[in-house]
PDB file of C-alpha atoms in Angstrom:
ATOM      1  CA  MET A   1       0.000   0.000   0.000  1.00  0.00           C
ATOM      2  CA  ARG A   2       1.324   3.417  -0.887  1.00  0.00           C
ATOM      3  CA  THR A   3       2.168   5.635   2.083  1.00  0.00           C
ATOM      4  CA  PHE A   4       1.593   9.390   2.034  1.00  0.00           C
ATOM      5  CA  GLN A   5       3.408  11.875   4.207  1.00  0.00           C
ATOM      6  CA  LYS A   6       1.060  14.279   6.001  1.00  0.00           C
ATOM      7  CA  ALA A   7       1.430  17.721   4.471  1.00  0.00           C
ATOM      8  CA  THR A   8       1.791  20.920   6.427  1.00  0.00           C
ATOM      9  CA  ILE A   9      -0.474  23.919   5.937  1.00  0.00           C
ATOM     10  CA  SER A  10       0.655  25.581   2.735  1.00  0.00           C
ATOM     11  CA  PHE A  11      -0.652  27.037  -0.485  1.00  0.00           C
ATOM     12  CA  ALA A  12      -0.384  23.710  -2.281  1.00  0.00           C
ATOM     13  CA  ALA A  13      -1.935  21.702   0.544  1.00  0.00           C
ATOM     14  CA  ALA A  14      -4.867  24.101   0.842  1.00  0.00           C
ATOM     15  CA  ALA A  15      -5.489  24.040  -2.889  1.00  0.00           C
ATOM     16  CA  LEU A  16      -5.406  20.249  -2.922  1.00  0.00           C
ATOM     17  CA  LEU A  17      -7.636  20.091   0.147  1.00  0.00           C
ATOM     18  CA  LEU A  18     -10.288  22.478  -1.119  1.00  0.00           C
ATOM     19  CA  GLY A  19     -10.101  20.892  -4.559  1.00  0.00           C
ATOM     20  CA  GLY A  20     -10.905  17.582  -2.904  1.00  0.00           C
ATOM     21  CA  LEU A  21     -13.846  19.194  -1.119  1.00  0.00           C
ATOM     22  CA  ALA A  22     -15.146  20.398  -4.458  1.00  0.00           C
ATOM     23  CA  ALA A  23     -14.815  16.967  -6.021  1.00  0.00           C
ATOM     24  CA  CYS A  24     -16.473  15.280  -3.068  1.00  0.00           C
ATOM     25  CA  SER A  25     -19.375  17.721  -2.990  1.00  0.00           C
ATOM     26  CA  SER A  26     -19.930  17.526  -6.734  1.00  0.00           C
ATOM     27  CA  THR A  27     -20.639  13.813  -6.508  1.00  0.00           C
ATOM     28  CA  ALA A  28     -23.555  14.352  -4.132  1.00  0.00           C
ATOM     29  CA  THR A  29     -27.060  14.043  -5.497  1.00  0.00           C
ATOM     30  CA  ALA A  30     -30.255  15.506  -4.085  1.00  0.00           C
ATOM     31  CA  GLY A  31     -31.666  13.301  -1.364  1.00  0.00           C
ATOM     32  CA  SER A  32     -28.526  11.178  -1.058  1.00  0.00           C
ATOM     33  CA  ALA A  33     -27.785   9.715   2.348  1.00  0.00           C
ATOM     34  CA  ALA A  34     -24.703  10.671   4.333  1.00  0.00           C
ATOM     35  CA  SER A  35     -21.795   8.369   3.571  1.00  0.00           C
ATOM     36  CA  ALA A  36     -19.705   6.723   6.262  1.00  0.00           C
ATOM     37  CA  PRO A  37     -16.012   5.854   6.108  1.00  0.00           C
ATOM     38  CA  SER A  38     -15.510   2.510   4.403  1.00  0.00           C
ATOM     39  CA  ALA A  39     -12.620   1.529   6.671  1.00  0.00           C
ATOM     40  CA  THR A  40     -12.336   1.074  10.425  1.00  0.00           C
ATOM     41  CA  SER A  41     -10.355   3.503  12.555  1.00  0.00           C
ATOM     42  CA  SER A  42      -7.584   0.894  12.881  1.00  0.00           C
ATOM     43  CA  SER A  43      -7.037   0.961   9.118  1.00  0.00           C
ATOM     44  CA  THR A  44      -7.445   4.705   8.556  1.00  0.00           C
ATOM     45  CA  PRO A  45      -4.774   5.825   6.080  1.00  0.00           C
ATOM     46  CA  THR A  46      -2.599   8.882   6.495  1.00  0.00           C
ATOM     47  CA  PRO A  47      -4.109  12.014   4.858  1.00  0.00           C
ATOM     48  CA  VAL A  48      -2.428  13.333   1.736  1.00  0.00           C
ATOM     49  CA  ALA A  49      -2.995  16.837   3.099  1.00  0.00           C
ATOM     50  CA  SER A  50      -4.443  18.311   6.244  1.00  0.00           C
ATOM     51  CA  ILE A  51      -5.497  21.626   7.745  1.00  0.00           C
ATOM     52  CA  PRO A  52      -5.692  20.759  11.463  1.00  0.00           C
ATOM     53  CA  SER A  53      -7.005  24.136  12.581  1.00  0.00           C
ATOM     54  CA  LEU A  54      -9.156  26.334  10.346  1.00  0.00           C
ATOM     55  CA  LYS A  55      -9.054  30.072  11.049  1.00  0.00           C
ATOM     56  CA  GLY A  56     -11.339  32.363   9.021  1.00  0.00           C
ATOM     57  CA  VAL A  57     -12.583  33.774   6.891  1.00  0.00           C
ATOM     58  CA  ASP A  58     -16.265  33.012   6.185  1.00  0.00           C
ATOM     59  CA  THR A  59     -19.043  31.151   4.442  1.00  0.00           C
ATOM     60  CA  ALA A  60     -21.351  33.424   2.440  1.00  0.00           C
ATOM     61  CA  VAL A  61     -24.734  32.443   1.021  1.00  0.00           C
ATOM     62  CA  LEU A  62     -26.173  34.537  -1.811  1.00  0.00           C
ATOM     63  CA  LEU A  63     -29.910  34.280  -1.180  1.00  0.00           C
ATOM     64  CA  ASP A  64     -32.026  32.965  -4.038  1.00  0.00           C
ATOM     65  CA  GLY A  65     -34.749  35.316  -5.248  1.00  0.00           C
ATOM     66  CA  ASP A  66     -37.421  32.621  -4.981  1.00  0.00           C
ATOM     67  CA  PHE A  67     -36.400  31.921  -1.381  1.00  0.00           C
ATOM     68  CA  ALA A  68     -36.755  35.593  -0.486  1.00  0.00           C
ATOM     69  CA  ALA A  69     -40.140  35.676  -2.204  1.00  0.00           C
ATOM     70  CA  ALA A  70     -41.241  32.564  -0.296  1.00  0.00           C
ATOM     71  CA  LEU A  71     -40.336  34.217   3.010  1.00  0.00           C
ATOM     72  CA  THR A  72     -42.430  37.244   2.070  1.00  0.00           C
ATOM     73  CA  THR A  73     -45.383  35.033   1.121  1.00  0.00           C
ATOM     74  CA  LEU A  74     -45.131  33.249   4.468  1.00  0.00           C
ATOM     75  CA  GLY A  75     -44.896  36.537   6.341  1.00  0.00           C
ATOM     76  CA  LEU A  76     -41.409  35.744   7.625  1.00  0.00           C
ATOM     77  CA  THR A  77     -38.822  38.469   8.146  1.00  0.00           C
ATOM     78  CA  PRO A  78     -35.171  37.331   8.004  1.00  0.00           C
ATOM     79  CA  GLY A  79     -32.438  38.845  10.171  1.00  0.00           C
ATOM     80  CA  THR A  80     -28.869  38.215  11.300  1.00  0.00           C
ATOM     81  CA  VAL A  81     -27.722  36.775  14.628  1.00  0.00           C
ATOM     82  CA  GLY A  82     -24.428  37.366  16.428  1.00  0.00           C
ATOM     83  CA  THR A  83     -21.463  38.060  14.156  1.00  0.00           C
ATOM     84  CA  ALA A  84     -23.339  37.269  10.930  1.00  0.00           C
ATOM     85  CA  THR A  85     -23.800  40.085   8.413  1.00  0.00           C
ATOM     86  CA  LEU A  86     -26.034  40.707   5.398  1.00  0.00           C
ATOM     87  CA  THR A  87     -24.277  42.459   2.505  1.00  0.00           C
ATOM     88  CA  ASP A  88     -25.540  42.856  -1.072  1.00  0.00           C
ATOM     89  CA  GLY A  89     -28.002  40.004  -0.702  1.00  0.00           C
ATOM     90  CA  SER A  90     -25.497  37.589   0.860  1.00  0.00           C
ATOM     91  CA  LEU A  91     -25.468  36.283   4.415  1.00  0.00           C
ATOM     92  CA  HIS A  92     -21.927  35.993   5.803  1.00  0.00           C
ATOM     93  CA  PHE A  93     -21.007  33.622   8.637  1.00  0.00           C
ATOM     94  CA  PRO A  94     -17.418  33.876   9.979  1.00  0.00           C
ATOM     95  CA  ILE A  95     -15.451  30.619  10.145  1.00  0.00           C
ATOM     96  CA  THR A  96     -14.357  30.141  13.766  1.00  0.00           C
ATOM     97  CA  GLY A  97     -12.659  26.751  13.689  1.00  0.00           C
ATOM     98  CA  GLY A  98     -12.649  23.210  12.463  1.00  0.00           C
ATOM     99  CA  ASN A  99     -10.313  20.930  10.543  1.00  0.00           C
ATOM    100  CA  VAL A 100     -10.180  19.141   7.201  1.00  0.00           C
ATOM    101  CA  ASP A 101      -8.297  16.013   6.107  1.00  0.00           C
ATOM    102  CA  TYR A 102      -7.905  14.992   2.460  1.00  0.00           C
ATOM    103  CA  TYR A 103      -7.260  11.325   1.595  1.00  0.00           C
ATOM    104  CA  ASP A 104      -6.108   9.907  -1.711  1.00  0.00           C
ATOM    105  CA  PRO A 105      -9.325   9.559  -3.800  1.00  0.00           C
ATOM    106  CA  ALA A 106      -7.701   6.739  -5.794  1.00  0.00           C
ATOM    107  CA  GLN A 107      -7.776   4.605  -2.662  1.00  0.00           C
ATOM    108  CA  SER A 108     -10.922   2.961  -1.217  1.00  0.00           C
ATOM    109  CA  TYR A 109     -11.188   5.070   1.948  1.00  0.00           C
ATOM    110  CA  ARG A 110     -14.398   7.141   1.937  1.00  0.00           C
ATOM    111  CA  PRO A 111     -15.327   9.887   2.254  1.00  0.00           C
ATOM    112  CA  PHE A 112     -11.935  11.112   1.050  1.00  0.00           C
ATOM    113  CA  VAL A 113     -12.576  14.598   2.472  1.00  0.00           C
ATOM    114  CA  GLN A 114     -13.355  14.601   6.203  1.00  0.00           C
ATOM    115  CA  GLY A 115     -13.565  17.124   9.001  1.00  0.00           C
ATOM    116  CA  SER A 116     -15.711  20.085   9.944  1.00  0.00           C
ATOM    117  CA  ILE A 117     -16.011  23.818   9.284  1.00  0.00           C
ATOM    118  CA  LYS A 118     -17.418  25.648  12.298  1.00  0.00           C
ATOM    119  CA  HIS A 119     -19.268  28.976  12.501  1.00  0.00           C
ATOM    120  CA  GLU A 120     -19.800  29.540  16.215  1.00  0.00           C
ATOM    121  CA  GLY A 121     -21.627  32.666  17.400  1.00  0.00           C
ATOM    122  CA  SER A 122     -23.439  33.551  14.174  1.00  0.00           C
ATOM    123  CA  GLY A 123     -26.575  32.642  12.282  1.00  0.00           C
ATOM    124  CA  PHE A 124     -29.825  34.066  10.999  1.00  0.00           C
ATOM    125  CA  SER A 125     -33.354  34.493  12.301  1.00  0.00           C
ATOM    126  CA  LEU A 126     -36.872  34.202  10.922  1.00  0.00           C
ATOM    127  CA  THR A 127     -39.585  36.291  12.580  1.00  0.00           C
ATOM    128  CA  ALA A 128     -43.367  36.179  12.270  1.00  0.00           C
ATOM    129  CA  GLY A 129     -45.307  38.316  14.750  1.00  0.00           C
ATOM    130  CA  SER A 130     -44.039  37.476  18.229  1.00  0.00           C
ATOM    131  CA  THR A 131     -42.332  34.256  17.139  1.00  0.00           C
ATOM    132  CA  VAL A 132     -38.600  34.346  16.448  1.00  0.00           C
ATOM    133  CA  VAL A 133     -36.654  31.308  15.246  1.00  0.00           C
ATOM    134  CA  ASP A 134     -32.845  31.505  15.402  1.00  0.00           C
ATOM    135  CA  LEU A 135     -30.662  29.142  13.343  1.00  0.00           C
ATOM    136  CA  THR A 136     -27.094  29.422  14.670  1.00  0.00           C
ATOM    137  CA  ASN A 137     -23.674  27.836  15.235  1.00  0.00           C
ATOM    138  CA  PHE A 138     -23.424  26.182  11.836  1.00  0.00           C
ATOM    139  CA  THR A 139     -21.130  23.213  11.239  1.00  0.00           C
ATOM    140  CA  ILE A 140     -20.373  22.037   7.698  1.00  0.00           C
ATOM    141  CA  ASP A 141     -19.424  18.383   7.258  1.00  0.00           C
ATOM    142  CA  PRO A 142     -17.487  18.287   3.945  1.00  0.00           C
ATOM    143  CA  GLY A 143     -17.526  14.485   3.882  1.00  0.00           C
ATOM    144  CA  THR A 144     -21.326  14.255   3.767  1.00  0.00           C
ATOM    145  CA  SER A 145     -22.144  17.673   2.249  1.00  0.00           C
ATOM    146  CA  LYS A 146     -24.414  18.504   5.186  1.00  0.00           C
ATOM    147  CA  LEU A 147     -24.791  21.622   7.336  1.00  0.00           C
ATOM    148  CA  PHE A 148     -25.846  21.253  10.965  1.00  0.00           C
ATOM    149  CA  GLY A 149     -26.826  23.917  13.465  1.00  0.00           C
ATOM    150  CA  ASP A 150     -28.721  24.909  16.597  1.00  0.00           C
ATOM    151  CA  VAL A 151     -32.364  26.011  16.596  1.00  0.00           C
ATOM    152  CA  SER A 152     -34.063  28.168  19.206  1.00  0.00           C
ATOM    153  CA  VAL A 153     -37.599  29.540  19.392  1.00  0.00           C
ATOM    154  CA  ASN A 154     -38.073  32.797  21.295  1.00  0.00           C
ATOM    155  CA  GLY A 155     -34.764  32.210  23.052  1.00  0.00           C
ATOM    156  CA  THR A 156     -35.499  28.617  24.099  1.00  0.00           C
ATOM    157  CA  SER A 157     -33.466  25.786  22.573  1.00  0.00           C
ATOM    158  CA  ALA A 158     -35.488  23.559  20.257  1.00  0.00           C
ATOM    159  CA  ALA A 159     -32.697  21.453  18.734  1.00  0.00           C
ATOM    160  CA  THR A 160     -28.900  21.182  18.942  1.00  0.00           C
ATOM    161  CA  GLN A 161     -26.694  20.498  15.913  1.00  0.00           C
ATOM    162  CA  VAL A 162     -29.590  19.170  13.864  1.00  0.00           C
ATOM    163  CA  LEU A 163     -29.379  18.759  10.068  1.00  0.00           C
ATOM    164  CA  LEU A 164     -30.533  22.102   8.641  1.00  0.00           C
ATOM    165  CA  PHE A 165     -29.288  22.239   5.057  1.00  0.00           C
ATOM    166  CA  ASP A 166     -28.157  19.872   2.307  1.00  0.00           C
ATOM    167  CA  LEU A 167     -25.297  21.032   0.078  1.00  0.00           C
ATOM    168  CA  TYR A 168     -24.979  20.050  -3.582  1.00  0.00           C
ATOM    169  CA  GLY A 169     -21.886  20.759  -5.676  1.00  0.00           C
ATOM    170  CA  GLY A 170     -23.067  20.195  -9.239  1.00  0.00           C
ATOM    171  CA  THR A 171     -22.594  23.887 -10.092  1.00  0.00           C
ATOM    172  CA  LEU A 172     -19.228  24.353  -8.365  1.00  0.00           C
ATOM    173  CA  LYS A 173     -16.708  26.670  -9.981  1.00  0.00           C
ATOM    174  CA  PRO A 174     -12.991  25.785 -10.128  1.00  0.00           C
ATOM    175  CA  LEU A 175     -11.030  26.470  -6.958  1.00  0.00           C
ATOM    176  CA  GLN A 176      -9.695  30.037  -6.781  1.00  0.00           C
ATOM    177  CA  MET A 177      -6.910  31.564  -4.693  1.00  0.00           C
ATOM    178  CA  ASP A 178      -6.963  35.169  -3.484  1.00  0.00           C
ATOM    179  CA  GLY A 179      -3.660  35.734  -1.744  1.00  0.00           C
ATOM    180  CA  ASP A 180      -3.560  33.234   1.113  1.00  0.00           C
ATOM    181  CA  ASN A 181      -7.309  32.563   0.895  1.00  0.00           C
ATOM    182  CA  ALA A 182      -8.801  29.570  -0.921  1.00  0.00           C
ATOM    183  CA  ILE A 183     -12.260  30.210  -2.419  1.00  0.00           C
ATOM    184  CA  LEU A 184     -14.814  27.541  -3.275  1.00  0.00           C
ATOM    185  CA  GLU A 185     -17.977  28.952  -4.860  1.00  0.00           C
ATOM    186  CA  GLY A 186     -21.097  27.481  -6.436  1.00  0.00           C
ATOM    187  CA  THR A 187     -22.437  24.893  -3.986  1.00  0.00           C
ATOM    188  CA  THR A 188     -26.218  25.191  -3.714  1.00  0.00           C
ATOM    189  CA  VAL A 189     -27.832  25.242  -0.264  1.00  0.00           C
ATOM    190  CA  HIS A 190     -31.199  23.527   0.281  1.00  0.00           C
ATOM    191  CA  ILE A 191     -33.465  23.288   3.329  1.00  0.00           C
ATOM    192  CA  SER A 192     -33.405  19.771   4.775  1.00  0.00           C
ATOM    193  CA  SER A 193     -36.523  17.770   5.557  1.00  0.00           C
ATOM    194  CA  VAL A 194     -35.715  18.154   9.262  1.00  0.00           C
ATOM    195  CA  ALA A 195     -35.517  21.959   9.072  1.00  0.00           C
ATOM    196  CA  ALA A 196     -38.638  22.155   6.920  1.00  0.00           C
ATOM    197  CA  GLY A 197     -40.551  20.152   9.513  1.00  0.00           C
ATOM    198  CA  LEU A 198     -39.320  22.335  12.389  1.00  0.00           C
ATOM    199  CA  LEU A 199     -40.195  25.577  10.613  1.00  0.00           C
ATOM    200  CA  ASN A 200     -43.611  24.347   9.471  1.00  0.00           C
ATOM    201  CA  LYS A 201     -44.496  23.205  12.990  1.00  0.00           C
ATOM    202  CA  THR A 202     -43.285  26.423  14.608  1.00  0.00           C
ATOM    203  CA  PHE A 203     -45.017  28.805  12.212  1.00  0.00           C
ATOM    204  CA  GLY A 204     -48.150  26.695  11.717  1.00  0.00           C
ATOM    205  CA  THR A 205     -47.776  26.141   7.980  1.00  0.00           C
ATOM    206  CA  ASP A 206     -46.918  23.454   5.455  1.00  0.00           C
ATOM    207  CA  ALA A 207     -45.410  25.848   2.913  1.00  0.00           C
ATOM    208  CA  VAL A 208     -41.726  25.268   3.755  1.00  0.00           C
ATOM    209  CA  LYS A 209     -40.763  22.469   1.406  1.00  0.00           C
ATOM    210  CA  ASP A 210     -37.996  19.897   1.732  1.00  0.00           C
ATOM    211  CA  GLN A 211     -35.053  20.828  -0.539  1.00  0.00           C
ATOM    212  CA  LEU A 212     -36.237  24.427  -1.043  1.00  0.00           C
ATOM    213  CA  LEU A 213     -33.291  26.286  -2.595  1.00  0.00           C
ATOM    214  CA  VAL A 214     -31.925  28.864  -0.149  1.00  0.00           C
ATOM    215  CA  GLY A 215     -29.027  30.171  -2.200  1.00  0.00           C
ATOM    216  CA  ILE A 216     -25.486  29.630  -3.473  1.00  0.00           C
ATOM    217  CA  ALA A 217     -22.557  29.268  -1.089  1.00  0.00           C
ATOM    218  CA  LYS A 218     -19.104  30.795  -1.306  1.00  0.00           C
ATOM    219  CA  ILE A 219     -16.622  29.364   1.191  1.00  0.00           C
ATOM    220  CA  THR A 220     -13.457  31.389   1.763  1.00  0.00           C
ATOM    221  CA  VAL A 221     -10.797  29.696   3.897  1.00  0.00           C
ATOM    222  CA  ALA A 222      -7.595  31.261   5.198  1.00  0.00           C
ATOM    223  CA  THR A 223      -4.731  28.873   4.443  1.00  0.00           C
ATOM    224  CA  LYS A 224      -2.177  30.562   6.711  1.00  0.00           C
TER     225      LYS A 224
END
């Protein structure tokens, strides 16, 4: 079996790593189940490249026009929570931590991109009358193309790190570098069946549909 030396954080490693994330995400299909590693922990290979500690910058989601229209129809007013910002139609959530490992895709170990991208202390809210739902503390799992987060209703926790959004990479653009930042843009963000159920129950509607397109993501990661 070929042995790979673990790479340090560098321009080349980050490009390889984020390129692997793009390839992994692009193979996902709508409604696909999360994949689990095909090998046991005792036979886990050494990553080709690794970023053990992610630091900045952010994940931005350009909101889809139909999603904004759907919120208006439902009488829901969106807002930002914590350190999140809304600029030119895009919600921005600062990356606060996480790690990513990239394994040789030619080998059998799956998923070949593993880790997490954390966004602690930020999120967005949906308000209707006196009811406020906060979706916060997002965690992206690049191996399964899923986004998890916390849900609260009027300040009371309703769910912790529940599946909120499915991510599909069929429209991904090639990896870009901007100085020391790696940029991955084009993944579409869709409301999960779990989130749709929570929102429908909270707001007394059935109009929030599973896999409703929220927008297009742009992930910018600092490589140094």
